[in-house]
Each structure stands twice: as structure tokens, then as C-alpha cells.
Coordinates of C-alpha atoms in Angstrom, one line a residue:
Chain A
M1477 CA 43.9 28.3 97.0
V1478 CA 41.6 26.0 95.5
S1479 CA 40.8 27.4 91.9
M1480 CA 37.2 27.8 91.6
P1481 CA 35.5 26.3 88.4
S1482 CA 35.0 28.6 85.5
I1483 CA 31.8 29.6 83.7
A1484 CA 32.5 26.8 81.3
S1485 CA 32.6 24.0 83.7
F1486 CA 29.4 25.2 85.3
K1487 CA 27.7 21.6 84.0
Y1488 CA 30.1 20.0 86.7
L1489 CA 28.6 21.8 89.7
P1490 CA 26.3 19.2 90.9
I1491 CA 29.0 16.8 91.0
L1492 CA 30.9 19.3 92.9
L1493 CA 28.3 19.7 95.5
L1494 CA 27.8 16.1 95.9
A1495 CA 31.8 15.6 96.5
A1496 CA 31.5 18.5 99.1
T1497 CA 28.5 17.1 101.2
P1498 CA 30.4 14.3 102.8
A1499 CA 32.8 16.7 104.1
L1500 CA 30.1 18.7 105.8
A1501 CA 29.3 15.6 107.7
Q1502 CA 32.8 14.4 108.6
S1503 CA 33.2 13.1 111.9
A1504 CA 36.2 14.2 113.9
P1505 CA 39.6 12.2 113.0
A1506 CA 41.6 10.4 115.6
T1507 CA 44.3 13.4 114.8
Y1508 CA 44.3 16.5 112.9
G1509 CA 47.7 16.5 111.5
I1510 CA 48.3 20.0 112.7
G1511 CA 51.5 21.4 114.0
R1512 CA 54.8 20.4 113.0
A1513 CA 57.4 17.8 114.4
P1514 CA 60.5 19.8 116.2
T1515 CA 63.9 19.0 114.8
A1516 CA 66.3 16.9 116.8
A1517 CA 68.0 20.0 117.9
E1518 CA 64.9 22.0 119.0
L1519 CA 63.8 18.9 120.8
A1520 CA 67.0 18.7 122.6
A1521 CA 67.6 22.4 123.2
S1522 CA 63.7 23.0 124.5
S1523 CA 63.5 21.1 127.7
I1524 CA 65.0 22.4 130.8
T1525 CA 63.5 19.9 133.2
I1526 CA 65.6 18.1 135.8
H1527 CA 64.1 15.0 137.0
P1528 CA 64.9 14.0 140.5
D1529 CA 67.0 11.2 139.8
G1530 CA 69.4 13.7 137.6
T1531 CA 67.9 12.9 134.1
G1532 CA 68.4 15.8 131.9
L1533 CA 71.5 17.4 133.6
P1534 CA 73.9 18.4 131.3
K1535 CA 77.9 17.4 131.6
G1536 CA 79.6 19.4 133.8
S1537 CA 81.1 19.9 137.3
G1538 CA 82.2 22.3 140.3
T1539 CA 83.5 22.7 143.7
A1540 CA 82.4 24.7 146.6
A1541 CA 85.7 26.8 146.4
I1542 CA 84.8 27.7 142.6
G1543 CA 81.3 28.2 143.8
A1544 CA 82.3 30.8 146.5
K1545 CA 83.5 32.9 143.7
V1546 CA 80.7 32.6 141.3
F1547 CA 78.5 33.4 144.0
V1548 CA 80.2 36.9 144.2
D1549 CA 80.8 37.3 140.4
A1550 CA 77.4 36.3 139.3
G1551 CA 75.9 39.0 141.7
C1552 CA 74.3 36.1 144.1
E1553 CA 75.7 37.8 147.2
A1554 CA 74.6 41.2 146.5
C1555 CA 71.0 40.1 147.0
H1556 CA 71.3 37.1 149.4
G1557 CA 74.1 38.4 151.6
V1558 CA 77.5 37.0 152.5
K1559 CA 77.5 33.4 152.1
G1560 CA 73.7 33.8 151.6
A1561 CA 73.1 34.7 155.1
G1562 CA 70.2 37.1 153.7
G1563 CA 69.2 40.1 155.3
V1564 CA 70.3 42.5 152.2
T1565 CA 67.1 42.5 150.3
S1566 CA 63.7 40.5 150.4
A1567 CA 65.7 37.6 148.6
P1568 CA 65.6 34.6 151.0
A1569 CA 68.7 33.7 153.2
L1570 CA 70.4 30.5 151.4
L1571 CA 72.3 29.7 154.6
A1572 CA 70.4 27.9 157.2
A1573 CA 70.7 29.6 160.7
K1574 CA 70.4 26.5 162.5
G1575 CA 72.7 23.6 162.1
P1576 CA 72.3 19.9 160.7
E1577 CA 71.0 18.8 164.4
A1578 CA 67.8 20.8 163.3
S1579 CA 65.0 19.2 161.4
P1580 CA 65.4 20.4 157.7
W1581 CA 61.9 22.1 158.1
D1582 CA 63.2 24.1 160.7
R1583 CA 66.6 25.1 158.8
G1584 CA 64.4 26.2 156.0
V1585 CA 66.8 26.9 153.3
M1586 CA 66.5 25.2 149.4
A1587 CA 70.0 23.4 149.9
V1588 CA 68.5 21.6 153.1
K1589 CA 65.0 21.5 152.6
A1590 CA 64.6 20.2 149.0
P1591 CA 64.3 16.7 149.0
Y1592 CA 66.7 16.2 145.9
A1593 CA 69.7 18.3 145.0
T1594 CA 68.5 18.5 141.4
I1595 CA 65.8 20.7 142.4
M1596 CA 68.2 23.5 143.6
W1597 CA 70.3 23.1 140.3
S1598 CA 67.1 23.3 138.2
F1599 CA 65.9 26.6 140.2
I1600 CA 69.3 28.2 139.9
N1601 CA 69.8 27.3 136.1
R1602 CA 66.2 28.5 135.2
A1603 CA 65.4 31.6 137.6
M1604 CA 68.9 32.7 138.4
P1605 CA 70.5 35.4 138.7
F1606 CA 67.5 37.7 139.1
G1607 CA 67.7 40.1 136.2
N1608 CA 69.9 37.7 134.1
E1609 CA 68.1 34.4 134.3
G1610 CA 69.5 31.4 132.2
S1611 CA 73.0 33.0 131.9
L1612 CA 75.1 30.5 134.0
K1613 CA 76.8 28.0 132.5
P1614 CA 76.5 24.3 133.5
D1615 CA 79.7 24.4 135.5
E1616 CA 78.9 27.5 137.3
V1617 CA 75.5 26.0 138.3
Y1618 CA 77.4 22.9 139.7
A1619 CA 79.7 25.1 141.5
L1620 CA 76.8 27.1 143.0
S1621 CA 75.1 23.9 143.9
A1622 CA 78.2 22.6 145.6
Y1623 CA 78.6 25.7 147.4
L1624 CA 75.4 26.0 148.8
L1625 CA 75.2 22.5 149.9
A1626 CA 78.8 22.8 151.3
V1627 CA 78.1 25.9 153.6
N1628 CA 74.9 24.2 155.0
K1629 CA 77.0 21.0 155.9
V1630 CA 74.9 18.8 153.6
I1631 CA 78.2 17.6 151.5
P1632 CA 81.9 18.0 152.5
E1633 CA 84.0 21.3 151.4
D1634 CA 86.0 19.7 148.9
M1635 CA 83.5 17.3 147.2
V1636 CA 83.2 17.7 143.2
I1637 CA 79.7 17.7 142.4
N1638 CA 78.9 16.6 138.7
Q1639 CA 76.2 15.4 136.3
D1640 CA 76.6 11.9 137.7
N1641 CA 76.5 12.4 141.6
L1642 CA 74.3 15.4 142.1
A1643 CA 70.9 13.6 142.1
K1644 CA 72.8 10.9 144.9
V1645 CA 73.7 13.8 147.1
K1646 CA 71.7 12.4 150.6
M1647 CA 69.7 15.3 151.3
P1648 CA 68.6 16.2 155.1
M1649 CA 64.8 16.2 153.6
N1650 CA 64.8 12.6 152.5
R1651 CA 66.0 10.6 155.4
E1652 CA 62.8 8.3 155.9
P1653 CA 60.9 6.1 153.5
A1654 CA 58.4 7.9 151.5
T1655 CA 55.2 6.5 153.3
V1656 CA 56.9 7.2 156.8
A1657 CA 55.8 10.3 158.3
G1658 CA 58.9 12.0 160.2
P1659 CA 60.9 15.2 161.1
N1660 CA 63.1 14.7 157.9
N1661 CA 60.7 13.8 155.5
W1662 CA 58.0 15.2 153.3
V1663 CA 54.4 14.3 152.3
R1664 CA 54.0 12.6 148.8
V1665 CA 51.4 14.1 146.8
P1666 CA 48.5 11.9 146.6
E1667 CA 46.7 10.8 143.3
W1668 CA 44.0 13.1 142.2
Q1669 CA 40.9 11.7 140.8
P1670 CA 38.0 13.6 139.2
G1671 CA 35.5 14.4 141.6
Q1672 CA 37.7 14.0 144.7
P1673 CA 36.8 16.4 147.6
R1674 CA 39.8 18.5 149.0
F1675 CA 38.8 17.7 152.5
K1676 CA 37.5 14.4 153.8
G1677 CA 35.0 14.8 156.6
Y1678 CA 33.3 18.0 155.5
P1679 CA 29.9 17.6 155.9
G1680 CA 27.2 18.4 153.2
Chain B
M842 CA 26.7 60.8 107.6
G843 CA 26.3 56.9 107.2
S844 CA 22.8 56.6 106.2
L845 CA 20.0 58.9 105.5
P846 CA 16.8 59.0 107.5
T847 CA 14.4 56.4 105.8
S848 CA 11.3 58.6 106.7
R849 CA 10.2 62.1 107.4
R850 CA 9.2 61.1 110.9
D851 CA 12.9 60.0 111.6
L852 CA 14.0 63.2 110.1
L853 CA 11.7 65.1 112.5
A854 CA 12.6 63.2 115.5
G855 CA 16.2 63.2 115.3
G856 CA 16.3 67.0 114.4
A857 CA 14.0 67.7 117.3
V858 CA 16.6 65.9 119.7
A859 CA 19.7 67.7 118.4
V860 CA 18.1 71.2 118.4
G861 CA 16.5 70.7 121.7
A862 CA 19.9 69.6 123.5
V863 CA 21.8 72.7 122.3
A864 CA 19.1 75.0 123.0
V865 CA 18.1 73.7 126.5
G866 CA 21.5 73.4 127.8
S867 CA 22.3 77.1 127.5
L868 CA 19.0 78.1 129.0
V869 CA 18.5 75.9 132.1
T870 CA 19.1 77.6 135.3
P871 CA 20.7 75.9 138.3
A872 CA 17.9 76.7 140.6
V873 CA 15.3 75.2 138.1
A874 CA 17.3 72.1 137.6
A875 CA 17.5 71.4 141.3
T876 CA 14.0 71.9 142.1
T877 CA 12.0 70.3 139.4
Q878 CA 13.3 67.9 136.6
N879 CA 11.9 68.3 133.4
Y880 CA 12.2 64.8 132.1
A881 CA 11.7 65.8 128.6
L882 CA 14.9 67.8 128.5
N883 CA 18.4 66.2 128.3
N884 CA 20.3 68.2 130.6
S885 CA 23.5 65.9 130.4
P886 CA 26.5 67.3 128.8
M887 CA 28.2 65.7 125.8
I888 CA 31.2 63.4 125.8
A889 CA 33.5 65.6 124.4
S890 CA 35.5 63.6 121.9
P891 CA 33.2 60.5 121.2
E892 CA 35.1 59.9 117.8
D893 CA 37.9 58.7 120.0
L894 CA 35.9 55.9 121.6
I895 CA 34.5 54.4 118.2
A896 CA 37.4 52.0 117.4
Y897 CA 38.3 51.2 121.0
G898 CA 35.5 51.6 124.0
Q899 CA 36.4 52.9 127.3
R900 CA 34.2 52.7 130.4
S901 CA 32.4 56.0 131.8
K902 CA 34.6 58.4 133.6
Y903 CA 32.1 58.4 136.4
V904 CA 32.8 54.4 136.9
K905 CA 35.8 54.2 139.5
S906 CA 36.6 50.6 140.1
F907 CA 40.2 49.6 140.1
R908 CA 42.6 46.8 141.4
I909 CA 44.7 47.2 144.5
H910 CA 47.7 45.5 146.0
E911 CA 47.1 43.1 148.3
A912 CA 47.7 44.2 151.7
G913 CA 51.1 43.0 153.1
R914 CA 52.5 42.2 150.1
P915 CA 55.0 44.6 148.0
E916 CA 53.6 47.0 145.7
A917 CA 54.3 47.1 142.0
T918 CA 56.8 49.8 141.6
L919 CA 59.8 49.4 139.4
A920 CA 62.2 49.3 142.3
R921 CA 60.2 46.5 143.9
Y922 CA 60.3 44.6 140.7
R923 CA 64.0 44.7 140.8
D924 CA 64.1 43.2 144.4
F925 CA 63.9 39.7 144.3
G926 CA 61.4 38.0 146.5
L927 CA 58.6 40.1 145.2
T928 CA 55.3 38.2 145.0
L929 CA 52.9 40.6 143.6
H930 CA 49.4 39.7 144.3
I931 CA 46.6 42.3 143.0
N932 CA 43.1 42.0 144.3
A933 CA 40.2 42.6 142.1
P934 CA 37.2 44.9 142.9
L935 CA 34.8 42.3 143.7
Q936 CA 32.4 44.6 145.3
D937 CA 32.1 46.4 142.0
F938 CA 31.6 43.5 139.6
L939 CA 28.0 42.9 138.3
G940 CA 27.2 39.4 137.5
T941 CA 29.9 36.6 137.4
V942 CA 32.3 37.6 134.6
A943 CA 35.6 39.9 135.8
P944 CA 36.1 42.7 133.4
S945 CA 39.5 41.8 131.9
S946 CA 41.0 45.1 133.0
T947 CA 40.2 44.5 136.6
H948 CA 40.6 40.4 136.8
Y949 CA 42.8 39.7 139.5
F950 CA 46.6 38.5 138.9
A951 CA 49.3 37.3 140.8
T952 CA 53.0 36.4 140.2
T953 CA 55.5 34.7 142.2
K954 CA 59.3 35.1 142.8
G955 CA 59.4 38.7 141.0
A956 CA 58.1 37.7 137.5
L957 CA 58.4 40.9 135.3
L958 CA 55.3 41.0 132.6
P959 CA 56.8 39.4 129.2
D960 CA 56.2 41.2 126.3
I961 CA 55.6 38.3 123.9
D962 CA 55.2 38.6 120.0
P963 CA 52.4 36.0 119.1
K964 CA 54.2 35.3 115.8
E965 CA 57.3 34.1 117.5
H966 CA 55.6 32.3 120.2
T967 CA 55.1 28.6 120.2
L968 CA 53.7 26.0 122.6
T969 CA 55.9 22.7 122.4
I970 CA 54.5 19.3 123.5
Q971 CA 57.0 16.7 124.4
G972 CA 58.1 14.2 126.9
L973 CA 56.2 10.9 126.9
V974 CA 54.6 11.3 123.6
D975 CA 54.9 9.4 120.4
K976 CA 54.9 12.5 118.1
P977 CA 56.6 15.7 120.0
L978 CA 55.1 18.9 118.5
I979 CA 55.5 22.4 118.0
L980 CA 52.5 24.5 117.5
T981 CA 52.0 28.2 116.6
L982 CA 49.0 30.5 117.8
D983 CA 47.3 29.9 114.3
D984 CA 47.8 26.1 114.5
L985 CA 46.2 26.0 117.9
K986 CA 43.1 28.0 116.3
R987 CA 42.5 25.3 113.9
F988 CA 41.5 22.7 116.4
P989 CA 38.2 22.6 118.0
S990 CA 37.8 25.2 120.5
V991 CA 36.0 25.4 123.7
S992 CA 34.5 28.4 125.4
R993 CA 34.0 28.0 129.3
F994 CA 33.4 30.0 132.4
H995 CA 36.2 29.3 135.2
F996 CA 37.3 31.2 138.3
I997 CA 41.0 31.2 139.0
E998 CA 42.0 31.9 142.7
C999 CA 45.4 32.2 144.3
A1000 CA 45.7 29.8 147.1
A1001 CA 46.7 32.4 149.4
N1002 CA 43.4 34.2 149.2
S1003 CA 42.8 34.2 152.9
H1004 CA 40.2 36.7 154.7
T1005 CA 41.0 37.9 158.1
A1006 CA 39.4 40.2 160.6
A1007 CA 41.8 42.8 159.6
H1008 CA 40.3 43.2 156.2
K1009 CA 38.3 46.2 155.7
T1010 CA 36.6 45.5 152.3
V1011 CA 35.5 42.3 150.2
Q1012 CA 38.5 43.5 147.8
E1013 CA 40.9 43.1 150.4
S1014 CA 39.6 40.0 152.0
H1015 CA 38.8 37.8 148.7
G1016 CA 39.9 40.0 146.0
N1017 CA 42.5 37.5 144.7
T1018 CA 40.0 35.5 142.5
S1019 CA 38.3 36.2 139.4
N1020 CA 36.2 34.7 136.8
A1021 CA 36.1 35.0 133.1
E1022 CA 35.1 33.2 129.8
W1023 CA 38.0 31.2 128.4
T1024 CA 38.5 30.2 125.1
G1025 CA 41.1 27.7 123.7
V1026 CA 41.6 24.1 122.9
L1027 CA 41.4 21.0 125.2
L1028 CA 44.6 19.7 126.5
S1029 CA 43.4 16.3 125.7
T1030 CA 43.0 17.2 122.2
L1031 CA 46.7 18.5 121.8
L1032 CA 47.8 15.2 123.8
K1033 CA 45.5 12.7 121.6
E1034 CA 47.4 14.7 118.7
A1035 CA 50.9 13.7 120.0
G1036 CA 50.0 10.3 121.3
V1037 CA 50.5 9.8 124.9
K1038 CA 52.8 6.8 126.1
A1039 CA 51.3 4.3 128.5
N1040 CA 53.4 4.9 131.3
A1041 CA 52.6 8.6 131.3
K1042 CA 51.2 10.0 134.6
W1043 CA 52.1 13.7 135.0
F1044 CA 52.7 16.8 132.9
I1045 CA 54.7 19.7 133.4
A1046 CA 53.4 23.0 132.2
E1047 CA 56.0 25.9 131.8
G1048 CA 55.8 29.7 131.5
A1049 CA 57.9 31.9 129.1
E1050 CA 58.6 34.4 132.0
E1051 CA 62.0 35.1 133.2
I1052 CA 62.0 32.4 136.0
K1053 CA 60.2 29.9 133.8
G1054 CA 57.7 28.9 136.4
A1055 CA 56.7 25.0 136.0
D1056 CA 54.2 22.8 138.0
S1057 CA 53.5 19.2 138.0
I1058 CA 49.8 18.4 137.1
P1059 CA 48.2 14.9 137.2
L1060 CA 47.8 13.8 133.7
N1061 CA 44.1 12.7 134.3
K1062 CA 43.3 16.1 135.3
G1063 CA 45.1 17.2 131.9
M1064 CA 43.1 14.7 129.9
L1065 CA 39.8 15.8 131.6
D1066 CA 39.1 19.3 131.5
T1067 CA 42.3 21.6 131.4
F1068 CA 42.6 23.5 128.4
V1069 CA 45.2 26.1 126.6
A1070 CA 43.4 29.2 126.3
Y1071 CA 44.1 32.0 123.8
G1072 CA 40.9 33.7 124.4
M1073 CA 39.5 35.6 127.5
N1074 CA 36.1 37.4 127.6
G1075 CA 35.9 37.5 124.0
E1076 CA 39.6 38.9 123.1
P1077 CA 43.1 37.7 123.3
V1078 CA 44.2 36.8 126.9
R1079 CA 45.5 39.8 128.4
P1080 CA 49.4 40.2 129.1
H1081 CA 48.8 40.2 133.1
N1082 CA 46.9 37.1 132.5
G1083 CA 49.3 35.2 130.3
Y1084 CA 49.2 36.6 126.7
P1085 CA 49.3 34.8 124.5
L1086 CA 48.5 31.5 126.0
R1087 CA 47.3 30.3 129.3
L1088 CA 46.7 27.0 130.7
I1089 CA 43.4 26.7 132.4
V1090 CA 43.1 24.1 135.2
P1091 CA 39.5 24.4 136.2
G1092 CA 39.3 24.5 140.0
F1093 CA 42.9 24.0 140.8
E1094 CA 45.1 26.7 142.8
G1095 CA 45.8 29.8 140.8
I1096 CA 49.4 28.9 140.2
F1097 CA 48.7 25.8 138.1
N1098 CA 46.9 28.2 135.6
T1099 CA 50.1 28.5 133.8
K1100 CA 50.6 32.0 132.3
W1101 CA 52.6 32.7 129.1
L1102 CA 52.7 29.0 128.3
R1103 CA 55.3 27.7 126.3
R1104 CA 55.7 24.3 126.9
I1105 CA 53.8 20.9 128.0
E1106 CA 56.2 18.0 129.0
V1107 CA 54.6 14.6 129.6
T1108 CA 56.4 12.7 132.4
E1109 CA 56.1 9.3 134.4
N1110 CA 56.9 11.1 137.9
Y1111 CA 55.9 14.0 139.8
M1112 CA 59.1 16.3 139.0
L1113 CA 59.3 18.6 141.9
N1114 CA 59.5 21.7 139.8
M1115 CA 60.4 24.9 141.4
D1116 CA 56.6 25.6 142.0
D1117 CA 56.2 22.2 143.3
Y1118 CA 59.1 22.5 145.8
G1119 CA 56.8 25.7 147.0
H1120 CA 54.0 23.1 147.6
L1121 CA 56.3 20.8 149.8
R1122 CA 54.3 19.9 152.9
R1123 CA 55.1 18.4 156.4
D1124 CA 51.3 17.6 157.4
P1125 CA 49.8 14.8 155.2
A1126 CA 46.3 16.4 155.8
A1127 CA 47.8 19.5 154.1
A1128 CA 49.5 17.8 151.3
A1129 CA 46.2 15.9 150.3
L1130 CA 44.5 19.5 149.7
G1131 CA 47.3 20.6 147.4
Y1132 CA 45.5 21.1 144.3
Q1133 CA 41.9 22.0 144.5
I1134 CA 40.0 25.1 145.9
G1135 CA 37.3 24.0 148.2
V1136 CA 33.6 25.2 148.1
K1137 CA 33.5 28.9 148.9
S1138 CA 31.4 31.9 149.0
V1139 CA 31.2 35.5 150.0
I1140 CA 29.0 38.4 150.2
T1141 CA 30.1 41.2 148.0
G1142 CA 27.2 43.6 148.8
P1143 CA 26.5 45.0 151.5
S1144 CA 30.3 44.6 152.1
G1145 CA 33.1 46.2 154.3
S1146 CA 33.4 50.1 154.0
Q1147 CA 30.1 50.2 152.0
K1148 CA 27.1 52.1 153.9
L1149 CA 23.3 51.4 153.8
P1150 CA 21.4 54.7 153.5
G1151 CA 18.5 53.5 155.8
K1152 CA 16.2 50.8 156.6
G1153 CA 14.2 49.0 153.8
W1154 CA 14.8 46.4 151.1
Y1155 CA 18.2 45.6 149.8
E1156 CA 19.5 42.6 147.6
I1157 CA 22.3 41.0 149.3
R1158 CA 24.6 39.8 146.7
G1159 CA 27.5 37.9 146.4
L1160 CA 29.7 35.1 144.5
A1161 CA 29.9 31.4 145.2
W1162 CA 32.3 28.9 143.6
S1163 CA 33.9 25.4 143.9
G1164 CA 37.2 24.0 142.7
Q1165 CA 35.7 20.4 143.2
G1166 CA 32.5 21.1 140.8
K1167 CA 29.1 22.8 140.4
V1168 CA 27.7 25.1 143.3
T1169 CA 24.3 23.8 143.8
K1170 CA 22.9 26.0 146.9
V1171 CA 23.9 29.1 148.6
E1172 CA 22.3 30.1 151.9
V1173 CA 22.3 33.5 153.4
S1174 CA 22.0 34.3 157.2
T1175 CA 21.2 37.9 158.2
D1176 CA 20.9 36.6 161.9
A1177 CA 24.5 35.6 162.9
G1178 CA 23.9 32.2 161.5
K1179 CA 20.9 31.5 163.7
T1180 CA 18.7 30.9 160.6
W1181 CA 19.5 30.5 156.8
Q1182 CA 17.5 31.0 153.9
V1183 CA 18.2 29.7 150.3
A1184 CA 19.5 32.5 148.1
E1185 CA 18.6 32.7 144.3
L1186 CA 21.4 31.6 142.1
K1187 CA 21.5 33.7 138.9
G1188 CA 22.1 32.4 135.5
A1189 CA 23.6 29.2 134.6
Q1190 CA 25.5 27.1 137.2
N1191 CA 28.9 26.6 135.6
P1192 CA 31.1 24.2 137.4
Q1193 CA 34.3 25.5 138.9
A1194 CA 33.2 29.0 138.2
H1195 CA 31.9 32.0 140.0
N1196 CA 28.1 31.9 140.5
A1197 CA 26.1 35.1 141.6
F1198 CA 23.6 34.8 144.2
G1199 CA 20.9 37.2 145.8
L1200 CA 18.6 37.4 148.5
M1201 CA 16.3 40.1 149.1
W1202 CA 16.5 41.8 152.5
N1203 CA 14.3 44.0 154.3
W1204 CA 16.8 45.6 156.8
D1205 CA 15.0 46.4 160.1
G1206 CA 17.7 49.3 160.8
E1207 CA 19.0 47.2 163.7
E1208 CA 22.8 45.6 164.1
A1209 CA 23.0 42.6 161.9
L1210 CA 25.7 40.1 161.1
I1211 CA 25.3 38.7 157.5
M1212 CA 27.0 35.8 155.8
S1213 CA 26.9 33.2 153.0
R1214 CA 27.5 29.6 152.8
A1215 CA 27.9 27.5 149.8
Y1216 CA 27.1 23.9 148.8
D1217 CA 28.8 22.0 145.8
D1218 CA 27.8 18.7 144.1
V1219 CA 30.4 16.7 145.6
G1220 CA 28.5 17.0 148.7
Q1221 CA 30.4 19.5 150.8
R1222 CA 29.3 22.8 152.7
Q1223 CA 31.3 25.9 153.2
Q1224 CA 32.0 25.8 157.1
T1225 CA 32.8 28.4 159.7
S1226 CA 36.3 28.2 161.5
R1227 CA 35.0 26.4 164.3
E1228 CA 32.9 24.1 162.2
A1229 CA 36.1 23.1 160.0
A1230 CA 38.1 22.5 163.0
K1231 CA 35.4 20.0 164.4
S1232 CA 35.1 18.4 161.0
L1233 CA 38.8 17.9 160.5
G1234 CA 39.4 16.8 164.2
A1235 CA 41.5 19.7 165.1
T1236 CA 41.2 22.1 168.2
Y1237 CA 39.7 25.4 167.7
A1238 CA 41.3 28.4 169.0
A1239 CA 41.2 31.9 167.8
G1240 CA 42.6 32.2 164.0
Y1241 CA 42.1 28.7 163.6
N1242 CA 41.7 27.9 159.7
P1243 CA 41.7 24.6 157.4
P1244 CA 45.0 24.0 156.0
G1245 CA 45.3 25.2 152.3
N1246 CA 43.2 27.8 150.7
R1247 CA 41.0 29.4 153.1
N1248 CA 37.5 28.7 152.1
T1249 CA 35.6 29.4 155.4
I1250 CA 32.7 31.4 155.7
M1251 CA 33.1 35.2 155.9
A1252 CA 30.8 37.7 157.7
W1253 CA 29.9 41.4 157.5
K1254 CA 28.6 43.5 160.3
V1255 CA 25.8 45.9 159.7
A1256 CA 25.9 48.8 162.1
K1257 CA 22.6 50.5 163.2
D1258 CA 23.9 53.8 161.0
G1259 CA 24.2 51.3 158.1
A1260 CA 28.0 51.0 158.2
V1261 CA 29.1 47.6 156.9
T1262 CA 32.5 46.4 158.7
N1263 CA 34.4 43.2 158.7
G1264 CA 32.2 40.7 161.0
L1265 CA 34.9 37.6 161.4
D1266 CA 35.5 38.2 164.8
A1267 CA 31.9 38.6 165.7
L1268 CA 31.2 35.4 163.9
N1269 CA 34.1 33.4 165.3
S1270 CA 33.2 34.6 168.9
I1271 CA 29.7 32.6 168.5
V1272 CA 30.2 29.4 170.1

């Protein structure tokens, strides 16, 4: 608190008023200096974002064989069914009914449809298992990722998945160049501009 | 007593009312009340414990207006909450809304992937701003309230708010949208505080719910009109709507309006977060629509399951909105689209907000198909499904709808007995 002038300092009141006047007319500063800087530890811990190129992935590794065990132990199977075949609850199937000859759009599951394997890693890490989210250790998430990629025949059964090779997994969805429409591709999101209509060609 | 009457006249008037109410209440017989009503008498009973309503008010017990589960979605039982895959969508009673602001208690809400309702202590909650910024920031609620604030009316609408011929009421057909006055601080203010780096093009907004839902949003939208809201209709944002912080992304699909907001991360690239994965599209036409709600309107009264008591004058009322900008005009047809009349837009026309409209209609007691269509300031008009197919170069077949949020025209059928039912099939059968 700013201490108020005492009665004895009443003679300074006009000066105080003059000093206060410019404050009332003050224009907005470039920044307000509100808030605090995070510590290095806070900053490192806060982001759970995984970039499509693998930036943000913690160190760790896992195989499909380990993942098969985690899939049961962590409770994934209870909701997603044996090998992720679905049909147990409203949780989606994680094992595609159709094989690699089909388009990833028709195979549907995340291990096939995600353009980057990092998307699945990030999803498991932040949102699974349901009811105990965020509890899996990085090695378990790598193992589950390897398991789901292997059962869907995206990677070989014995491949070790880690922070360096996860983003390099060649996903079934990303087989054509970004600008080419194809059965194994997704449409890149266009740039948004203010005043841009949602549809072109709608009459007024 | 809080204060004394200031004059003898006040004292007499107040006393007379109090005495009259007690005395008359016990004397009136039902027979008398039913035949002639003496307007000098007050026959209403008194609310039993009005003192309970002084600190925090409630609506009258005679007002029956409730949210409902969206048809075809799981109900909000605890067992369902525990069943992964639940997508909880709760529809607002648009037919009961008066004006444009949704009461906070009946504002629509939706969750994806089974989000439970976080119980967030505002003293513990912070918003972190990080990524491609010069100066990462952690902001408390108190910090956020020190910045210059904005108060703006905006609708939020789920992209899946899709009317079909099976819907019986406007709550079922259009209830996944509501409009509120949101108060908070512009994201541009916060991002200027943090200093955005030159190569930044996107930002991620992330919630604090159990699945930590996150979306990639264009940075130019973030710098234009996006804001971090702590207020909703004059009070803190309600828990179902994101207490204590909700990102408002005006006109963008509901899912972008991140609830329980805890983190903003500025990035160079589209991040393909979990929610972005849900937006993956195969068809270029659909991908281009990904963000914005189009120009849209619906008649909320007379609407499905209501009944007109007889012929004569009625105000046809409804809501019109556009995620692209401001609604400039609404037209209403009462003759199955043969002719259209310009409706009155009520109040201020706020961009990316629900606007109320009305048109006086002298119903002749004959069967009628009534509908509305809105125009917006980017130059587009709401279309029927047939018109939309033609505009987009698609072949019309029964059930055709443009990709993305369904913003086509809705119709209601008024029968000779005044019963109002879904008129979409009748509308779509008109060639």
C-alpha cells in the first residue's frame, strides 16, 4: 500500500494531484509486465506437445512384445478387446479389420490412419488409459506404440521403437506428396484469413 | 425493517396491500375466482421462503426449460462416463430462449472422448504461454484480470449440430449451439506481452481435463479476435463451459473454444494434436471448411412439437448467426419458399453471435411450411440442401448436405389444427 500523506503534508496536495494527472491520461504501454516467467523446470515439464517430426519426445524405447504385455496390464485390453479388436465397450477398435492392401481411410484405426506415428504416441501419453490418464511411463508408451503399429502390419514385429525412429515410421496415410490427392493421403489444412468464407461459390 | 416509510402515504399504501392479501386470500371462493376476476385483489399465494432466494436467486417454479441429451448420443450417467468413447452432447432449449443470450444454466455443452467435469480451484489454476515466444509466461486468474478486458457476445456451436427430418423439436435439431456474453482478455494482448517470434504461424490451445484436449489454431485468428474468457453472462464461466478459463475463438467450430484452458503454445507448424486428428479429411472441399461455421438461421417458434391455438397473428421468431461475420438480413417464408419477407433483426447485430429475428404472421388456419434464411457480410446466403448441392457442384440426392457443419435451411410444417412438426422432408421434396 502507498501511505497516504498526513494532515501535516496537506500543503503538498496540489503537487500530488499534478503528479497524478498524467497517470490518468497514460496510453497503453507496449507490455504490462504482468505475470511471471516460468522456471526452466516448469517450462520443461509443462509442454506435452509432440511435434510431427518427433520434437518433444522423451528418451525411451519399446517393442511389440513388451507392448503386448502392457496392453493387458495397463487395462487397454479391457476396453479395446483382445489385440485391440474392439467390440467390448464403445472404445474404438485399434486393430484394423482390413489389411495393408486397403486404403488407410478404410482401415480406420489410428495406428494406420494417423499421418505420423507421433500422433498416436502423444494420444496414448496424454489421454490413456481412460480413468488413469498420464500414468504411463515413456517406455510403456513406446512399447504400446510399437505393439499397435506391429499388429496393424505398419512395422515389423521385432522393431525397437524409440525417440529417434518413431517419427520416421513410414505411415500408410502419408504415401503421396502433400499437394497430391490420393487414396493414401490426407488433405492439408488451408491457410485461414479473416473474412474468408467457409464455402466458395455460395451465392449471396 | 431495512428502512422506514418516508411518508404517511407510503405507510398507508404498503399496509393496505399487506392486509388485503391476507384477508382476501382466505375469503375468495373458487367459483367467484373462476367467473369474474377482481383485478384489485391479489390472489396469488406467496413464495414460501423468499429469504432463501435473496442471496442467490432462482427462476420461478413455473418455468420448465431444460437441457436434453442429443439424440443418438450416450446419456450422461456415471456408467456412461466410465465407458470410453462417450461423446457427451447436451442440447440447449432454443425454443424457450428469449432474446439472444442463453441462460448459463441451459447453455449447450459438449465433450469429446469422455471428458469428466474438472473441479478446478481457481487459486491453483494458471495459464502458461510458451513455445515460439520471447518471454514465456505463467499467469494466474488475478493476473489475467489486470489486463484490459473485452466483453463480447458470441455463439459457440458444435460442428455436429445437424438437423435431420427425424428431429421433433428445435432443441433436438439445433440445440448444440448457444450464445453468451463472454468477458476476458484478448489473446493478442497476452501474446504481445510474451512477444511472438517471427516464424510463428499456429498456436495450440490445451485444456486441463483428463484427456488434455488440444487443437492447432491459426495464429492470425489468435491475433485477430480470439480471447481468454473468465466471465460468462456476468459471472465466472460455468464448470460445464470451462471454469475458470475458456478460449473463445469467434465463429470457429465449438471444439476450438478450449474449455479449462491451461496452456497456449505458439508453434510454426500445424501440430496434428488429438483434436486435429479428428479433423483429418480426405476430400479437399471438406478440409477447406474445417474451421468456420457458415451462415445459418432457424425458426425457434413456432417450432416442432408446439401448437398454435388458432388462426390469427403470431410473431415468427428465430435465431440467425454466421461464423464468418455479421448477419446482415434474415428472410422468412410462410409459403414453402415461394415468397420471402424480410424479418426484423432485434437489437444490436453482433458478429459471430446469435441474432434474434421476428416477423409478424397472420395465420389463416391453412397448412403452411415456414422457414428462414440468413445472409452475412461476407456475401453468402443460407441455402436449402438442393441449392447447396447446386452451388457446390454436387449431385443432389435425398439426404444431401454440404460437408462440415450443416447450415442448410430448416423448415417447420404447421397443420390445420395448429400442430407444428418437422418440415424438412416437405422442403426437400420441393424441386
